[in-house]
Coordinates of C-alpha atoms in Angstrom, one line a residue:
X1 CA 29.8 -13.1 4.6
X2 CA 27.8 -15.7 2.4
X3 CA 27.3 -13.6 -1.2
X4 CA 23.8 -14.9 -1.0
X5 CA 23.3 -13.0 2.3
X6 CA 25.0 -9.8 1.3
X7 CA 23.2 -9.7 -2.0
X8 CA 20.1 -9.6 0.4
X9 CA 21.4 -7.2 2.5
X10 CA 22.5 -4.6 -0.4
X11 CA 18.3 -5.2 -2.2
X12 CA 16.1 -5.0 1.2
X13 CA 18.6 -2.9 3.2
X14 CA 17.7 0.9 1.9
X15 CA 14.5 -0.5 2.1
X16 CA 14.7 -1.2 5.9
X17 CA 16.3 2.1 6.5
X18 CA 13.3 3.6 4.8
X19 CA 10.9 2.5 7.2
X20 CA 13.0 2.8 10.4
X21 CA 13.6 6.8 9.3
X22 CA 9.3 7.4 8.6
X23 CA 8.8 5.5 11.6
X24 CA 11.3 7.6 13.7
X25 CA 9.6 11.0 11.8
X26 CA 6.3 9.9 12.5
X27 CA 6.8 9.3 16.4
X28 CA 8.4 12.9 16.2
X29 CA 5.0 14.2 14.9
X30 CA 3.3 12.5 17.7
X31 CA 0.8 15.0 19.7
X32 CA 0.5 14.7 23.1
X33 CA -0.9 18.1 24.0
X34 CA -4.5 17.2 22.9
X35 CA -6.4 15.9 25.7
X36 CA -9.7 15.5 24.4
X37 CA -10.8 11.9 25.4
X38 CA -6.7 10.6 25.8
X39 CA -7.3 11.5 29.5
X40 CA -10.7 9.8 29.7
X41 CA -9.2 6.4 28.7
X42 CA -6.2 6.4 30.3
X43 CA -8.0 6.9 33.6
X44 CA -11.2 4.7 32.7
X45 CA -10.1 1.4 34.5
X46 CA -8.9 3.1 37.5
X47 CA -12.3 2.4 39.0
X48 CA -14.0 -0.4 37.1
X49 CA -13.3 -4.0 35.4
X50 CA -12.5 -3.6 31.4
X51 CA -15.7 -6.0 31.1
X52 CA -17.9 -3.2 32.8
X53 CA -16.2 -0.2 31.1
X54 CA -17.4 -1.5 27.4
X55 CA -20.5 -2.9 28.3
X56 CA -21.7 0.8 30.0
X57 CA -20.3 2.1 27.1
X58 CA -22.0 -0.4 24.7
X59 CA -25.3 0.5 26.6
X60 CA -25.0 4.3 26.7
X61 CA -22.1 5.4 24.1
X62 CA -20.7 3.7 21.6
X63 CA -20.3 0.1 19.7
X64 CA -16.4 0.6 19.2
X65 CA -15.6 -2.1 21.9
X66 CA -13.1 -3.4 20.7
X67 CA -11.3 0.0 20.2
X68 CA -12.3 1.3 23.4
X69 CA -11.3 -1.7 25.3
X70 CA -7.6 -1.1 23.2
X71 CA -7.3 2.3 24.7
X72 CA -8.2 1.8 28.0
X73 CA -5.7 -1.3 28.0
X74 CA -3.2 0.7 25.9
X75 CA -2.8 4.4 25.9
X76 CA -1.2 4.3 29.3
X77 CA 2.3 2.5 27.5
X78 CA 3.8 4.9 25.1
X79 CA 5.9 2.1 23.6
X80 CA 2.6 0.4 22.9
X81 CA 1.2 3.2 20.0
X82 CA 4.3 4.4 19.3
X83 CA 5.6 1.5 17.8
X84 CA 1.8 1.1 16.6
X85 CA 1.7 4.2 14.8
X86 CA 4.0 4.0 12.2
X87 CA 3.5 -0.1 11.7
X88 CA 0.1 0.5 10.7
X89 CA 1.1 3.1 8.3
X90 CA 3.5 0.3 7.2
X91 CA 0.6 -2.3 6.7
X92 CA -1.6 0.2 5.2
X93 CA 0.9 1.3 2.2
X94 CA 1.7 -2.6 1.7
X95 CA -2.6 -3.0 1.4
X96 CA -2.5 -0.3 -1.2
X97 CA 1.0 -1.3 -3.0
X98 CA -1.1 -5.0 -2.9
X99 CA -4.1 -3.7 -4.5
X100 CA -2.6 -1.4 -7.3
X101 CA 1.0 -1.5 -7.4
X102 CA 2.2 -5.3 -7.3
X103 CA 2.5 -6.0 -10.8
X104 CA 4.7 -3.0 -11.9
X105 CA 6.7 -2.4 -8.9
X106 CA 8.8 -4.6 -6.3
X107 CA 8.2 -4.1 -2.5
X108 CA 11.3 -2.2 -2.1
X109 CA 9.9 0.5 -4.3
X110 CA 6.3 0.3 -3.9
X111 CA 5.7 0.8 -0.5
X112 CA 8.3 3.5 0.1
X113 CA 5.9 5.5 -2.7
X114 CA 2.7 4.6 -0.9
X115 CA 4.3 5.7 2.4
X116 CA 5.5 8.8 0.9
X117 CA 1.8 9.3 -0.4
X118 CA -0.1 8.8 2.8
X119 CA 2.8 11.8 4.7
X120 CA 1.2 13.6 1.9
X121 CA -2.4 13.5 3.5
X122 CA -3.7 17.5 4.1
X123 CA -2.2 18.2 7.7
X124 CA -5.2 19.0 9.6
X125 CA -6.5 15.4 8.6
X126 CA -3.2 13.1 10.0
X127 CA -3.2 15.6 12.7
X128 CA -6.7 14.1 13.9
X129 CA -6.8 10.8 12.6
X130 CA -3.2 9.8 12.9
X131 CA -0.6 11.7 15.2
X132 CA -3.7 12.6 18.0
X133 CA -3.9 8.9 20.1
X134 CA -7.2 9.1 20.7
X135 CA -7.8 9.7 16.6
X136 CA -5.2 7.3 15.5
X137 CA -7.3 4.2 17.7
X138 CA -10.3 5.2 16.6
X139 CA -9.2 6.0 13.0
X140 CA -5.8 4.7 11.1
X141 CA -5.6 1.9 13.4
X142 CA -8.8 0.1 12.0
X143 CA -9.0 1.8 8.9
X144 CA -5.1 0.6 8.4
X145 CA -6.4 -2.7 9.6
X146 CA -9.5 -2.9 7.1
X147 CA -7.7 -2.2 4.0
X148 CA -5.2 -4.9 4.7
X149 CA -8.0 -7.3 5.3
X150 CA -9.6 -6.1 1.8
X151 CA -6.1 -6.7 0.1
X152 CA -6.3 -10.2 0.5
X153 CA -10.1 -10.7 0.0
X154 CA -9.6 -8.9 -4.0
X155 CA -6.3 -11.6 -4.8
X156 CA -7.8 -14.5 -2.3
X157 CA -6.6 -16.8 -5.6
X158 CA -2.8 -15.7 -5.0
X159 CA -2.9 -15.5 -1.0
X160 CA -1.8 -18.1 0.8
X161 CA -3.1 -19.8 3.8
X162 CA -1.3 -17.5 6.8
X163 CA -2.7 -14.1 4.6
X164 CA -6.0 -15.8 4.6
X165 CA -6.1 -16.4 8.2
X166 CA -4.4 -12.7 9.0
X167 CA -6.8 -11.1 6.8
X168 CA -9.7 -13.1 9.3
X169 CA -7.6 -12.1 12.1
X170 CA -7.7 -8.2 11.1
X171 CA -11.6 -8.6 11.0
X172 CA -12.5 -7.2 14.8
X173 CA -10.2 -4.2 14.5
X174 CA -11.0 -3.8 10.8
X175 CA -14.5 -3.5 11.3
X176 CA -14.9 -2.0 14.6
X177 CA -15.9 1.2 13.6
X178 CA -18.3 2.3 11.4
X179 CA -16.6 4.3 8.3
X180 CA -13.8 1.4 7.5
X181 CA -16.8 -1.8 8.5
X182 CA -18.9 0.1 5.6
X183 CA -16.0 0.5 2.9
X184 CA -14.6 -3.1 4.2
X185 CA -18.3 -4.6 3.3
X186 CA -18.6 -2.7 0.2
X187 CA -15.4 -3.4 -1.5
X188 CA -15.7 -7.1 -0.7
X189 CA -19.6 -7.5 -1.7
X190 CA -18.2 -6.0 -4.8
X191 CA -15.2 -8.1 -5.5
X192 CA -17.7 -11.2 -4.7
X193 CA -20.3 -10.2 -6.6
X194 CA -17.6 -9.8 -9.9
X195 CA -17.0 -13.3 -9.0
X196 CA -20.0 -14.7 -9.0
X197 CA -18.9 -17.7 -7.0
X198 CA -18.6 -18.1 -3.5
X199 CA -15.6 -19.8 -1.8
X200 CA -15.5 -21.3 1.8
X201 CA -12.8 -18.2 2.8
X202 CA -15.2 -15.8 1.1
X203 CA -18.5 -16.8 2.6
X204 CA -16.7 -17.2 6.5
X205 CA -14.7 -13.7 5.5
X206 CA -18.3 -11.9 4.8
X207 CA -20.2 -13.5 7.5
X208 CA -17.7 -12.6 10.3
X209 CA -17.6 -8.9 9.3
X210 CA -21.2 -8.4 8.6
X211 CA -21.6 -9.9 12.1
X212 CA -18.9 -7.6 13.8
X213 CA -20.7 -4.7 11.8
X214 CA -23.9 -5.6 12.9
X215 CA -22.5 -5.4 16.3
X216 CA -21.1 -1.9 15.9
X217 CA -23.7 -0.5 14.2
X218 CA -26.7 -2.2 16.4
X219 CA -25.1 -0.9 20.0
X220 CA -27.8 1.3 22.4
X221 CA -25.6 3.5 22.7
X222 CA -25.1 5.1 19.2
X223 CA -28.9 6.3 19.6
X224 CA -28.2 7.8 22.7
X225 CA -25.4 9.4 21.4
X226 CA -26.8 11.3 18.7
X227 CA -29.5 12.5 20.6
X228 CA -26.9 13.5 23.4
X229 CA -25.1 15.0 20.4
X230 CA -27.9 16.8 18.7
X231 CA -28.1 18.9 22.0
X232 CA -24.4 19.3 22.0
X233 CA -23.5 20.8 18.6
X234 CA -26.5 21.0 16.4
X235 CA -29.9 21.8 17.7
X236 CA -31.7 22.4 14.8
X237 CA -30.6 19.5 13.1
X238 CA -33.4 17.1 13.5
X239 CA -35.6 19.8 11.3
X240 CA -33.1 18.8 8.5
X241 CA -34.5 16.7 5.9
X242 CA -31.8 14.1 3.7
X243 CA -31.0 16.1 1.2
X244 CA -30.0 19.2 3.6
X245 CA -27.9 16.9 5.9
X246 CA -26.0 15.1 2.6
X247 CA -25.3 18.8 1.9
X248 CA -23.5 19.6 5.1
X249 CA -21.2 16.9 4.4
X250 CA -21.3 18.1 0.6
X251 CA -19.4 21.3 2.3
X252 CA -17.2 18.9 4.5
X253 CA -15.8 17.3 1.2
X254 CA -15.7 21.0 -1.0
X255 CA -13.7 22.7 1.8
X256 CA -10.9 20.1 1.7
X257 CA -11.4 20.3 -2.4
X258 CA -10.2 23.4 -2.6
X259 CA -7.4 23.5 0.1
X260 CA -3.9 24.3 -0.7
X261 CA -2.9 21.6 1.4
X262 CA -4.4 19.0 0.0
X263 CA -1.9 17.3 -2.0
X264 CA -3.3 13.8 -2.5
X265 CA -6.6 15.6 -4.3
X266 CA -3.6 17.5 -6.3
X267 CA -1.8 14.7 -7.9
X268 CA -5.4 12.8 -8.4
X269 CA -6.2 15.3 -9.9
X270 CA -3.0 16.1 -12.3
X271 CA -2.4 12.8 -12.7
X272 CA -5.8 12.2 -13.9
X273 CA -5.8 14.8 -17.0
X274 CA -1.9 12.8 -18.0
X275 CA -4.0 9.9 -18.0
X276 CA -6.5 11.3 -20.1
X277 CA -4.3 13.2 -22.3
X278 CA -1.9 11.0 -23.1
X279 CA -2.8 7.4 -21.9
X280 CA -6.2 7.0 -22.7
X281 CA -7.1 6.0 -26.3
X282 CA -10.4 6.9 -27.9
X283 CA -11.4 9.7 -26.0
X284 CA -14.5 11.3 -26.6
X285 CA -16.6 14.4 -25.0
X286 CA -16.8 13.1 -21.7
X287 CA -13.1 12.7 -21.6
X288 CA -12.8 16.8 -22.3
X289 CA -15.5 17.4 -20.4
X290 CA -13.8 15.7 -17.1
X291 CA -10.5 16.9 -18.2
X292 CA -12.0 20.6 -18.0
X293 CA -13.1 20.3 -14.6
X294 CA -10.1 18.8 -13.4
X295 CA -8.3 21.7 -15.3
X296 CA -10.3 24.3 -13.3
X297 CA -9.9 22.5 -9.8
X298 CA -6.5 22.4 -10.1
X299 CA -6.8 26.0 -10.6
X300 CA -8.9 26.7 -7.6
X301 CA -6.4 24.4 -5.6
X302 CA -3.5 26.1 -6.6
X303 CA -1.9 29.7 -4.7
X304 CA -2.2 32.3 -7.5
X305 CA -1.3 36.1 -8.1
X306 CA -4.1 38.9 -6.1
X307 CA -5.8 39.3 -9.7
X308 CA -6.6 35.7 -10.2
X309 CA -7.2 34.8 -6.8
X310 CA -10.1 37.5 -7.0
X311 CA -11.3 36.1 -10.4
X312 CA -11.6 32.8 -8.6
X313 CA -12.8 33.7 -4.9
X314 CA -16.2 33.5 -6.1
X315 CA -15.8 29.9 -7.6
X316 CA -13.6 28.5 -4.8
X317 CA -16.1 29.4 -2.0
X318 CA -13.7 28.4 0.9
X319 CA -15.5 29.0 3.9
X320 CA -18.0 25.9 5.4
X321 CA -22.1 27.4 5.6
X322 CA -23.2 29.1 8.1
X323 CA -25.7 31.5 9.3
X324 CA -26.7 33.0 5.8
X325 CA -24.1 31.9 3.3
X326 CA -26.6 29.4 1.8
X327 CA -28.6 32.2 -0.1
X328 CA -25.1 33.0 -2.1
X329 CA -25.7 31.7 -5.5
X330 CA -21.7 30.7 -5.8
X331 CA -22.4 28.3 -2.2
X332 CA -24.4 26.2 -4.7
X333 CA -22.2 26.9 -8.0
X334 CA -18.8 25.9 -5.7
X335 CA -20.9 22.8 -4.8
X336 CA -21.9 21.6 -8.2
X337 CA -17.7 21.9 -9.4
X338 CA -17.1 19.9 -6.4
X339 CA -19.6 17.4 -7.4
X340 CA -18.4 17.7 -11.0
X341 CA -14.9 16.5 -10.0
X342 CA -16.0 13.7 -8.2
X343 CA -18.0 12.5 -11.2
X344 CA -14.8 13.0 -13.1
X345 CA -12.7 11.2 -10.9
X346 CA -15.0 8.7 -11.2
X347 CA -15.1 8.3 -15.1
X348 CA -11.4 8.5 -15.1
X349 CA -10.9 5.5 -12.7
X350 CA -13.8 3.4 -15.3
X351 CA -10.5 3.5 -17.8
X352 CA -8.1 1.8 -15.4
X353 CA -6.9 -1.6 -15.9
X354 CA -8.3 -2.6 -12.9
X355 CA -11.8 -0.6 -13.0
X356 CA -13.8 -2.3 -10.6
X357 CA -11.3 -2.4 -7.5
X358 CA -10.4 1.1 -7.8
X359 CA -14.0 2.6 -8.4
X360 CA -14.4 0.6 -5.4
X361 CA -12.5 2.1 -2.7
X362 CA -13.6 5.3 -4.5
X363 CA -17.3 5.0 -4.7
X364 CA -17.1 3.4 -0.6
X365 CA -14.7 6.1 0.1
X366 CA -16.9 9.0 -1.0
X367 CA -20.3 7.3 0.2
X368 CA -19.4 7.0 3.8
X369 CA -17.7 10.4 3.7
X370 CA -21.4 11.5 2.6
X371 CA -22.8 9.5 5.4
X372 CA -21.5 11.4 7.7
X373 CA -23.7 14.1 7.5
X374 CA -26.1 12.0 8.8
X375 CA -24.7 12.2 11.8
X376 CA -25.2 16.0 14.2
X377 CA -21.0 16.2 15.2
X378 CA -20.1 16.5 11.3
X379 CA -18.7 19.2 11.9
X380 CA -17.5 18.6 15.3
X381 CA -15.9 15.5 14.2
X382 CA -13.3 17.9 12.0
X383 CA -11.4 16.6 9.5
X384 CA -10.7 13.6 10.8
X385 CA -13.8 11.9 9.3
X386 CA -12.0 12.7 5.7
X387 CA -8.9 10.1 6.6
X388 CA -11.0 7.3 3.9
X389 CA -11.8 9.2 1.6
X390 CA -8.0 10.7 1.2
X391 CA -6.8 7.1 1.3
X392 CA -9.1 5.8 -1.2
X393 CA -7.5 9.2 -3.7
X394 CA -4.7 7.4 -2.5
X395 CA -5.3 4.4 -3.9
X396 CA -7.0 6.0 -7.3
X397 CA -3.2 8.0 -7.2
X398 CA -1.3 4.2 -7.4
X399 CA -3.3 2.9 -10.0
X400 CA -2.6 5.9 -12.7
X401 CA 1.0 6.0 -11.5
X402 CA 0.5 1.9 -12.6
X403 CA -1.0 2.8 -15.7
X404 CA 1.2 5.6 -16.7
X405 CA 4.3 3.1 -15.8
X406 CA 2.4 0.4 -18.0
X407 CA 2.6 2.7 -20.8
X408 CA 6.1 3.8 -20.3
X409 CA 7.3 0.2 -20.6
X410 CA 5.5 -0.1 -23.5
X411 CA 6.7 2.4 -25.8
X412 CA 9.1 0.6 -28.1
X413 CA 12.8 1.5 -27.2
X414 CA 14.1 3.7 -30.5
X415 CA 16.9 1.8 -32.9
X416 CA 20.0 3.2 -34.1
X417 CA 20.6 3.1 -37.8
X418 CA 23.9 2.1 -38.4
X419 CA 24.8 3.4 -42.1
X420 CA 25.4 0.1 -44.3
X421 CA 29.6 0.1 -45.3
X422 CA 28.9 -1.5 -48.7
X423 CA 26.1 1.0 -49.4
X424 CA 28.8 4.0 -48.8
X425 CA 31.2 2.5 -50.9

């Protein structure tokens, strides 16, 4: 064997048996037993053209064509998603390891962390969005598909000419729902706008997902819906003015805050108060001040003895609002903390090396997470509406593990003193 060729082997090949073993445990975690809506597409063409399937659904349901035409074409051929699954958790760890790891960490490493991060996402969230089929089309595979795209837009300067095109390419899926089209305009309207110019690949990029968007967003058939919907799962919510509907999504986002399982929010959170404590140089009131709250989610996050966890029931608040829990003064006390610690996050991520890409993801992440509470199913839509908002703490997580390495490396190596033989003498 060529030593060129076996040196290759022996760098990519635990590497290669990394992804073959998550993509073998992720097809393992695959849920078949939920029915909602995998039934509907598998049997949608049995009767109709694929042309007249989207276009009544265009007119009457939905603007997610392109997904929906995917899983009436698809969902029938488990070899399909199941070798789709775990490749777009592939590209989607490669898109964050491209946007915050690169310059600290080699492929080999990087990604294998980033996958590890995403198995990390709270349970009830990849149980909707990624390991139920109809979920995972209508939620990993785009959003998987959008971040990629958005990799490539931030280091356009250092991607070549195939990544350009690919990232073009990843456009219809990317933006063909409305969560990752929103974070996928967002990040890059930001990125160009720190640019200040405007480059042929950036001005066709921008213009081809605003028009997808537009698409999406502009189909019949999402007014329909929510009035369909209103009827469904929320009567009274058309008496709800902004602020109450932001709210309900305010509860969305607090529940998962404080849950046990939520691991990414955990190390954001833990890593965040290293970063502050021992990173970050100048710190001033604001710096304590986010460090404290970060201190006491961590607290409400964590399983504790019966005497704290009664000390902190009041302050964790874990239950979502309903029928009178909205006159409890500790509803709105629970709800300011959470708010707190998203401000914090916030400042935190202003300190990283690369501010603006990670407050970014964070500020789109949170934002369209909010935005759903504009919508009646927020709550019927469970937690799978959560999925970009974990991945952009995700992405928050890999940039302080980058910083936190950057100031490892940097930390002079102590010398030995060797006594001087002469001097003894």
């Amino acid at each position: 064997m060529p030593a060129a060729l076996k040196s290759t082997i022996l760098k990519n090949g635990p590497f290669v048996v990394f992804l073959l073993l998550a993509a073998v445990w992720m097809n393992t975690r695959i849920n078949r037993t939920i029915f909602i809506d995998n039934d509907m597409f598998r049997h949608a063409l049995d009767h109709t053209s694929l042309l007249s399937f989207l276009h009544t659904r265009y007119r009457i349901w939905s603007g997610r064509i392109f997904i929906e035409g995917a899983l009436a074409e698809t969902i029938r051929y488990p070899a399909f998603w199941r070798t789709l699954i775990p490749l777009c958790a592939i590209l989607l760890a490669y898109a964050i390891w491209s946007c915050t790891l690169r310059p600290v960490l080699r492929t080999g490493i990087g990604i294998p962390l980033v996958m590890g991060l995403f198995l990390l996402l709270p349970h009830e969230v990849s149980e909707e969005s990624v390991y139920w089929l109809s979920g995972f089309y209508n939620y990993l595979f785009p959003i998987s598909f959008a971040f990629f795209s958005i990799s490539v837009f931030l280091r356009q300067d250092d991607a070549g000419k195939i990544l350009r095109f690919l990232s073009l390419a990843a456009l219809p899926v990317g933006c063909s729902i409305e969560q990752s089209s929103l974070l996928l305009l967002f990040c890059t309207a930001v990125s160009t706008a720190r640019r200040r110019t405007v480059s042929l690949y950036s001005g066709l990029y921008l213009t081809i997902a605003a028009a997808i968007s537009a698409i999406v967003l502009a189909a019949p058939g999402n007014g329909r819906r929510y009035v369909a919907e209103i009827g469904n799962w929320l009567p009274e919510f058309p008496h709800f003015d902004t602020v109450q509907k932001l709210s309900l999504a305010l509860d969305r986002i607090h529940r998962t805050s404080v849950s046990t399982d939520n691991h990414i929010l955990l190390a954001a959170l833990v890593l965040s108060v290293c970063f502050l404590a021992f990173v970050k140089r100048n710190r001033g009131v604001q710096d304590v001040a986010a460090t404290g709250v970060m201190l006491l989610n961590i607290l409400l996050m964590l399983p504790l003895g019966p005497r704290l966890e009664k000390m902190l029931s009041a302050l964790r608040c874990d239950r979502f609002i309903y029928d009178l829990n909205w006159v409890y003064l500790n509803t709105y006390v629970a709800f300011f903390l959470t708010l707190c610690m998203i401000v914090s996050i916030l400042w935190c991520a202003l300190s990283l090396k690369d501010s603006i890409t990670v407050l970014s993801f964070l500020l789109g992440g949170f934002a369209v997470t909010f935005l759903t509470g504009l919508s009646p199913t927020i709550y019927a839509s469970s937690h799978r509406i959560l999925l970009v908002m974990e991945l952009s703490l995700v992405v928050y997580v890999c940039a302080l593990i980058e910083a936190l390495l950057i100031r490892i490396r940097a930390r002079p190596v102590p010398r030995l003193q060797v006594p001087d033989p002469s001097s003894a003498a």
